[in-house]
PDB file of C-alpha atoms in Angstrom:
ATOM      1  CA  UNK A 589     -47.185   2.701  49.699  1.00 65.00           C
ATOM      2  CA  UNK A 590     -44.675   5.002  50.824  1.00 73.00           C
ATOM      3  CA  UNK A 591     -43.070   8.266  50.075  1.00 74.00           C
ATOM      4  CA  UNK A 592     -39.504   7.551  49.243  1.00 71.00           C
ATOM      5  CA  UNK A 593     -38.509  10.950  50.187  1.00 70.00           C
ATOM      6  CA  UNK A 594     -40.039  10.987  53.621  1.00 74.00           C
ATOM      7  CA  UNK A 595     -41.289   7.517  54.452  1.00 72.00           C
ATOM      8  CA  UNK A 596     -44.922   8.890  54.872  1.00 73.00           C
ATOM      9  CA  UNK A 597     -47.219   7.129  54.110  1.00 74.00           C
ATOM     10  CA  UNK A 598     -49.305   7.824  50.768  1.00 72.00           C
ATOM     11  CA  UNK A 599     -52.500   6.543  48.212  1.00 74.00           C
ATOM     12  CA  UNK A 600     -51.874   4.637  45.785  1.00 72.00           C
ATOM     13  CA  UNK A 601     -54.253   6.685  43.555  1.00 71.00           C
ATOM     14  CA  UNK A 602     -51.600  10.120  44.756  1.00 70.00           C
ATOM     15  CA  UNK A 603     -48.967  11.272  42.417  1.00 71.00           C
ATOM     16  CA  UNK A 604     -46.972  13.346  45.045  1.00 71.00           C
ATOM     17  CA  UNK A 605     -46.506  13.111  48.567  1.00 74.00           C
ATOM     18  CA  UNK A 606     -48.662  15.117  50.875  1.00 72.00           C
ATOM     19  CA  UNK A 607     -46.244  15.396  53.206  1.00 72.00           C
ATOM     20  CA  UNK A 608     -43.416  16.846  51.564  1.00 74.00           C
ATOM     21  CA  UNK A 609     -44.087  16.954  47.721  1.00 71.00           C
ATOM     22  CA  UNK A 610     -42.123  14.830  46.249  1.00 72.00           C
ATOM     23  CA  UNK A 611     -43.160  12.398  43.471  1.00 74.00           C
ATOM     24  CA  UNK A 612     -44.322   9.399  43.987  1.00 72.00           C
ATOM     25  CA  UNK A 613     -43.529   6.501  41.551  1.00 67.00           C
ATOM     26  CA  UNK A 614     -44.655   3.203  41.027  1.00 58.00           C
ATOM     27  CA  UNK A 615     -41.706   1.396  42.567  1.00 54.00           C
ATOM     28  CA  UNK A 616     -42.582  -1.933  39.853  1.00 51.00           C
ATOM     29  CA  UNK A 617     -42.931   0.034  36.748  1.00 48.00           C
ATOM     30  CA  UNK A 618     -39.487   1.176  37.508  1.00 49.00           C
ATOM     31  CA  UNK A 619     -37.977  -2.216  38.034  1.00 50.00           C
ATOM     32  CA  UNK A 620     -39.522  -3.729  34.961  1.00 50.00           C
ATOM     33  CA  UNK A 621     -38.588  -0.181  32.761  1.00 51.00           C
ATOM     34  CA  UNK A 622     -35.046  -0.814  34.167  1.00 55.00           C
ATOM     35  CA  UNK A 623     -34.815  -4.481  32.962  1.00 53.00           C
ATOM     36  CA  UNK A 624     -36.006  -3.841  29.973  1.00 56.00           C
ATOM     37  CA  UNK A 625     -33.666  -0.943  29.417  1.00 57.00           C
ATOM     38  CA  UNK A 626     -31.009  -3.576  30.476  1.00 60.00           C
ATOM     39  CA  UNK A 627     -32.072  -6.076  28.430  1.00 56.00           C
ATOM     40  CA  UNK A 628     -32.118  -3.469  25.412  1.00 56.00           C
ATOM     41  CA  UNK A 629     -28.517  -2.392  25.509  1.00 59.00           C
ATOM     42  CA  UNK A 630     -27.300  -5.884  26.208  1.00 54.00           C
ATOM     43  CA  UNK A 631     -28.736  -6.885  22.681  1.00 53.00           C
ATOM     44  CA  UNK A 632     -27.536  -3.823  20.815  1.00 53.00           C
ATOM     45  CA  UNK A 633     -23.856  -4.107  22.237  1.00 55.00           C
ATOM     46  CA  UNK A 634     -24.366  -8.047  20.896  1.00 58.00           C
ATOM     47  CA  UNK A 635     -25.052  -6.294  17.731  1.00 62.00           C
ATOM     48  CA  UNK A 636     -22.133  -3.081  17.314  1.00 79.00           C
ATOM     49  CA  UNK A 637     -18.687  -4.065  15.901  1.00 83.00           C
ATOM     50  CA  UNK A 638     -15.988  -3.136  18.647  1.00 89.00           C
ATOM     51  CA  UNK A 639     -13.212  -1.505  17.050  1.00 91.00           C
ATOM     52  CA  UNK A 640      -9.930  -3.334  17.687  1.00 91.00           C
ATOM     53  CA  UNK A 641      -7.529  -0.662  15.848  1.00 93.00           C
ATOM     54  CA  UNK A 642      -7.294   2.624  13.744  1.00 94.00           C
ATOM     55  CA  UNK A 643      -4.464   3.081  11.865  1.00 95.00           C
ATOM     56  CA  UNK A 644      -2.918   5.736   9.106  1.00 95.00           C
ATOM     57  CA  UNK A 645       0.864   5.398   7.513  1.00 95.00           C
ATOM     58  CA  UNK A 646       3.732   7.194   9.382  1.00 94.00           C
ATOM     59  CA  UNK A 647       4.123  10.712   9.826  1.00 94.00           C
ATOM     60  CA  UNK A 648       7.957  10.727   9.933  1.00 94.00           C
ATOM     61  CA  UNK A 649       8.207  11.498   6.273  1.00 93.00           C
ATOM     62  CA  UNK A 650       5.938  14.706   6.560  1.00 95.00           C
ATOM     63  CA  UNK A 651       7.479  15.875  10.419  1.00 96.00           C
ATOM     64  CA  UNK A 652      10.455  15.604   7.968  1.00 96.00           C
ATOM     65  CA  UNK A 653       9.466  17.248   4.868  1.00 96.00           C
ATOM     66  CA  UNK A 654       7.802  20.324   7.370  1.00 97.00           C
ATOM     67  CA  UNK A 655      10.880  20.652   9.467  1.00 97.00           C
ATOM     68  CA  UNK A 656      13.372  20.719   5.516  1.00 97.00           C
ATOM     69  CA  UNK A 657      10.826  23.420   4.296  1.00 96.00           C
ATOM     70  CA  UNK A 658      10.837  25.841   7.463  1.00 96.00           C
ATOM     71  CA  UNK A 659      14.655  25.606   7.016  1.00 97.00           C
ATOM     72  CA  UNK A 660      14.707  25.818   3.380  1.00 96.00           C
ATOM     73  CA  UNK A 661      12.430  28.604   3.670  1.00 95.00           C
ATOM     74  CA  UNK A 662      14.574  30.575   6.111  1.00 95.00           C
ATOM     75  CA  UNK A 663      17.671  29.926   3.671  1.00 95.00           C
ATOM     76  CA  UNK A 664      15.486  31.447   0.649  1.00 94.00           C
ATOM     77  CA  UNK A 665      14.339  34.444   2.653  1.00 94.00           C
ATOM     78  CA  UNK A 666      17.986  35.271   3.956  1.00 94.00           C
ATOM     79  CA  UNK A 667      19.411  34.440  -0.266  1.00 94.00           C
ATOM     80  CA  UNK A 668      16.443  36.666  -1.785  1.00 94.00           C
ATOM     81  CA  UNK A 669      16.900  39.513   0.688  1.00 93.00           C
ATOM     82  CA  UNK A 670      20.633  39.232  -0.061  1.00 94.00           C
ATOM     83  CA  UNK A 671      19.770  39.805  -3.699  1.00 93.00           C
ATOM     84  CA  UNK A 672      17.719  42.613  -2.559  1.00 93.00           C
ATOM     85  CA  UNK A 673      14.305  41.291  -3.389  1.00 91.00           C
ATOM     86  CA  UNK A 674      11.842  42.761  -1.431  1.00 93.00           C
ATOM     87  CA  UNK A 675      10.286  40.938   1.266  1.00 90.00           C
ATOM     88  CA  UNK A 676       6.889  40.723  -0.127  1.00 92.00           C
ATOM     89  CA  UNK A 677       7.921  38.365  -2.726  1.00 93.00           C
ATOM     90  CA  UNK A 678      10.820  36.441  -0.890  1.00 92.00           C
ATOM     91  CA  UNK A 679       7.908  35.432   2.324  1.00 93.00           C
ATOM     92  CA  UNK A 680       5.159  34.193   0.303  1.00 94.00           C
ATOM     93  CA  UNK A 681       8.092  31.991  -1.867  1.00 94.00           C
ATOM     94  CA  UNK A 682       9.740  30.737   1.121  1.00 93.00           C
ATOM     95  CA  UNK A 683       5.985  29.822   2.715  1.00 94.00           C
ATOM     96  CA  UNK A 684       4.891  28.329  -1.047  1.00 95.00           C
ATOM     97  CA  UNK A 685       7.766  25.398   0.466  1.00 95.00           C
ATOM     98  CA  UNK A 686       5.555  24.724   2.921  1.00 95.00           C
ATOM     99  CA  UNK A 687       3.048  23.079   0.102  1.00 96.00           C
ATOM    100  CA  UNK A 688       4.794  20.121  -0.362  1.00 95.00           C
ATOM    101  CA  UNK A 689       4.898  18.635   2.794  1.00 96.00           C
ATOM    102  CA  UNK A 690       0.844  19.827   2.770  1.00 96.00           C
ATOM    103  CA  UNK A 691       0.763  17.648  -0.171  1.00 96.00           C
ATOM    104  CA  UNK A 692       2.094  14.618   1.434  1.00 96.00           C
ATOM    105  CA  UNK A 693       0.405  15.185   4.975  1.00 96.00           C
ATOM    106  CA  UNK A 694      -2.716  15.470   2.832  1.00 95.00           C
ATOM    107  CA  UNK A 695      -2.524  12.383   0.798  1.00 94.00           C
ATOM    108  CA  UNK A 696      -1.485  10.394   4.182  1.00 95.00           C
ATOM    109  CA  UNK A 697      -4.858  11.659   6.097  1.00 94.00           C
ATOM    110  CA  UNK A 698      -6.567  10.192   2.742  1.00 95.00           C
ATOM    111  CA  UNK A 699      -6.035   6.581   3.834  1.00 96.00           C
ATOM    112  CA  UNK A 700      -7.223   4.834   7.487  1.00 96.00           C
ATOM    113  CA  UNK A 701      -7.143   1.007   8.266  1.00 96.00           C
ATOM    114  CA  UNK A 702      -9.680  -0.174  10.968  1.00 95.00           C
ATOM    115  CA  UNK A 703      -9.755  -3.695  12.127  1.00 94.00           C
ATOM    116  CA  UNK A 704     -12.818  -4.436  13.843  1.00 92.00           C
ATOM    117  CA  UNK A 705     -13.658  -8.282  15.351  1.00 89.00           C
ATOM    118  CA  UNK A 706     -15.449  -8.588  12.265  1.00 89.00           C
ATOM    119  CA  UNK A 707     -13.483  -6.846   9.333  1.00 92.00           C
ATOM    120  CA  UNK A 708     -10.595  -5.351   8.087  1.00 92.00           C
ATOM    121  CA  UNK A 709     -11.667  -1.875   6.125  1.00 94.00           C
ATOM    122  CA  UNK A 710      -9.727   0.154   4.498  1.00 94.00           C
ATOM    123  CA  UNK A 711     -10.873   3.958   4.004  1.00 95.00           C
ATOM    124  CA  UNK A 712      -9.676   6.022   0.964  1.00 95.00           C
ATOM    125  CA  UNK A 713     -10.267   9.586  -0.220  1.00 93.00           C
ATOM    126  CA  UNK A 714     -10.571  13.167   1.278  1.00 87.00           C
ATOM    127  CA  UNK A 715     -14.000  14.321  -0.454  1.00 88.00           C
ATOM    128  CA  UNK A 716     -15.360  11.029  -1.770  1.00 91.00           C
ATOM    129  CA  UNK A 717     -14.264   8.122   0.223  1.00 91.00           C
ATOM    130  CA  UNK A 718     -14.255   4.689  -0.838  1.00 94.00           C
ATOM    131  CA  UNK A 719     -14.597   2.069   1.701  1.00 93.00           C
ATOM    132  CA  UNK A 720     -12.911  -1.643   1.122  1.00 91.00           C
ATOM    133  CA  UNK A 721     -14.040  -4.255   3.362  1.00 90.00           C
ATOM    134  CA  UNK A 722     -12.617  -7.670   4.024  1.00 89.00           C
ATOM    135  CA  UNK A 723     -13.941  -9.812   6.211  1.00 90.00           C
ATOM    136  CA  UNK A 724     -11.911 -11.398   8.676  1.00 89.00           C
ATOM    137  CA  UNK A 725     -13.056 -15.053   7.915  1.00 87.00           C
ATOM    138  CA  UNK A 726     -11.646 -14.506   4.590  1.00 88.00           C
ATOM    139  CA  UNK A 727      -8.184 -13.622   6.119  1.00 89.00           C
ATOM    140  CA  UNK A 728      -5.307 -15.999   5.247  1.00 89.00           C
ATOM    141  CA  UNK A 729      -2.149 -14.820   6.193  1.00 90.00           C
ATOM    142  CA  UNK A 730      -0.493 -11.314   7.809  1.00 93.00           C
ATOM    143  CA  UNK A 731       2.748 -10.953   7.203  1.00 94.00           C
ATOM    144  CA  UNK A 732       4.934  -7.704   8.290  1.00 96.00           C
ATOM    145  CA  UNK A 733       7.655  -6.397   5.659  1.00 95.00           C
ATOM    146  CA  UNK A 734      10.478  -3.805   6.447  1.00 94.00           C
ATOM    147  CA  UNK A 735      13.695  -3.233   4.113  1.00 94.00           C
ATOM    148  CA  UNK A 736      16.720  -2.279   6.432  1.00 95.00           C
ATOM    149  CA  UNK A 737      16.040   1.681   6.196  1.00 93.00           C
ATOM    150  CA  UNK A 738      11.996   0.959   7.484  1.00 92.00           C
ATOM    151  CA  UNK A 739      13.394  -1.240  10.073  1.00 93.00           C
ATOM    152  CA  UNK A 740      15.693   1.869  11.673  1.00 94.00           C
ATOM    153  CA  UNK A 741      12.715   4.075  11.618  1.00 93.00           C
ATOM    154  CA  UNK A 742      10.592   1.606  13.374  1.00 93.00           C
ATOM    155  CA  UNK A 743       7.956   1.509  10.598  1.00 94.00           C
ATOM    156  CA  UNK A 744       6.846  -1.304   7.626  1.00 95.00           C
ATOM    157  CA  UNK A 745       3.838  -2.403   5.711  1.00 96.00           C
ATOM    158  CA  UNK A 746       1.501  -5.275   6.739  1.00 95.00           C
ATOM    159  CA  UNK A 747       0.668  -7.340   3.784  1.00 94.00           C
ATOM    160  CA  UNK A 748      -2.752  -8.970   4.578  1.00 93.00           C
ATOM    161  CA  UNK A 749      -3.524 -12.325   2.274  1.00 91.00           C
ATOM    162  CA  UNK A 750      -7.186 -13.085   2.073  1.00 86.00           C
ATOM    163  CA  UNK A 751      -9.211 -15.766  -0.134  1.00 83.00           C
ATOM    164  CA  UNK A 752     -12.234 -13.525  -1.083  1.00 67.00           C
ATOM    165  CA  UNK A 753     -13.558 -13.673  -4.516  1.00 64.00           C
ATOM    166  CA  UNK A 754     -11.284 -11.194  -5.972  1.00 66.00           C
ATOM    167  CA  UNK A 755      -8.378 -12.884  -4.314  1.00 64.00           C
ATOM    168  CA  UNK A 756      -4.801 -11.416  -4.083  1.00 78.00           C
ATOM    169  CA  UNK A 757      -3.238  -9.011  -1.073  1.00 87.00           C
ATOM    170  CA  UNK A 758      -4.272  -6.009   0.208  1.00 89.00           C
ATOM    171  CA  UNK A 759      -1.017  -4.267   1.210  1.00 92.00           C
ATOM    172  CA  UNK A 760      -0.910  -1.842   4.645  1.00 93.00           C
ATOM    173  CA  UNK A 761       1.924   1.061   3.716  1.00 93.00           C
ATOM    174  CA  UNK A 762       4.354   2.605   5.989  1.00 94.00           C
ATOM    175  CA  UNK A 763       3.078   1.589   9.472  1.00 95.00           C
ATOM    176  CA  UNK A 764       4.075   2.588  12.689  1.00 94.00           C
ATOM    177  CA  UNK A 765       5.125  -0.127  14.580  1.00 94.00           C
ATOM    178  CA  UNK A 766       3.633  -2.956  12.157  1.00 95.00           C
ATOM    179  CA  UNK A 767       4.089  -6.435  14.140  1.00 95.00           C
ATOM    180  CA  UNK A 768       2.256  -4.976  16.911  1.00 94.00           C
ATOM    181  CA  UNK A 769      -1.048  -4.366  14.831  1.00 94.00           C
ATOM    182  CA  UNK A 770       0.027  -7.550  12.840  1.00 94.00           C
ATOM    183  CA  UNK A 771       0.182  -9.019  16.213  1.00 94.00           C
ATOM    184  CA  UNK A 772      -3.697  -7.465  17.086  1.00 92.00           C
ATOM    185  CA  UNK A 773      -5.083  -8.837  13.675  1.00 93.00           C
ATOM    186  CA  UNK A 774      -3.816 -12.165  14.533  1.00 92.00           C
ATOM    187  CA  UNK A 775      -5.359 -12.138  17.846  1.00 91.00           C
ATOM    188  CA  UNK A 776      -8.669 -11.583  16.526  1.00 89.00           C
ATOM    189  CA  UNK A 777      -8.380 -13.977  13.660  1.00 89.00           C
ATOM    190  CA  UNK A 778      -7.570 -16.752  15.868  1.00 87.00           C
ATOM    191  CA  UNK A 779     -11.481 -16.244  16.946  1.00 82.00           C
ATOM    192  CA  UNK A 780     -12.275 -17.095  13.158  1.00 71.00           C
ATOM    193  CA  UNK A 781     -10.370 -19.946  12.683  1.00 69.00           C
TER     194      UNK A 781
END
């Protein structure tokens, strides 16, 4: 056997070289360790759901309701201190606007759509979550729906028809560019059906 650091030649019974101290491995019990190391993450990747998409609804309605309440809350700051109320009630007023676009931003981050190539699930909640899955080979239909005023905005819902036990449609709200994910559910459930 040889020392793979400088080609000297060493024992097989020697754990480091002689020569120039390097260790000195059993050049088969590497190979094998390395196929089966191989042959491990080849069956767990068999075994892992890839994720095709994450989703939420549209932030246009909150980028919206944020950019009305900075200029509503300039407006009330400028009206109160025309009134002549002090500033240390007119600032934390004019910041209280900022709440309700919280609100909304809030209640939006409280809902996530995954598609995986084995599921659609639907995530709910901030604290306690609630997660809804639907398999894919229970997936009917996908249809994308957007009234005139969705369509301009570039946004819709995906209503997803499936034949599980509980039956009925499990509607996707206010989607960024729905047909394209409508497009990537398809894709996958063509491998189903």
């Amino acid at each position: 056997m040889t020392c793979s650091g400088c080609g000297a030649y060493v024992t097989p019974s020697v754990r480091f070289c002689s020569n120039c101290g390097a260790a000195v491995g059993d050049p088969d019990a590497t190979r094998i360790a390395r196929l089966q190391s191989r042959a491990l993450e080849a069956s767990a990747d068999d075994d892992l759901e890839h994720t095709i998409f994450t989703v939420r609804p549209t932030m246009i309605f909150i980028k919206a309701g944020y950019a009305l309440a900075v200029i509503g809350g300039i407006a009330l700051v400028f009206l109160l201190a025309s009134l002549g109320v002090p500033a240390s009630i007119s600032i934390p007023l004019a910041l209280a606007l900022l709440l309700v676009p919280a609100y909304y931003h809030i209640r939006r981050n409280m809902v996530r759509y995954t598609v995986t190539d084995a599921k659609l699930q639907i995530d709910t909640g901030l604290v306690a979550r609630t997660t809804r899955n639907i398999p894919l080979s229970k997936v009917q239909d996908v249809t994308v729906s957007a009234s005139i005023p969705q369509r301009l905005l570039g946004f819709g819902d995906i209503i997803v028809d499936n034949a599980s036990e509980i039956g009925g449609s499990t509607v996707m709200h206010n989607i960024s560019s729905p047909r394209h994910y409508a497009d990537l559910l398809l894709r996958e459930l063509r491998r189903w059906h």
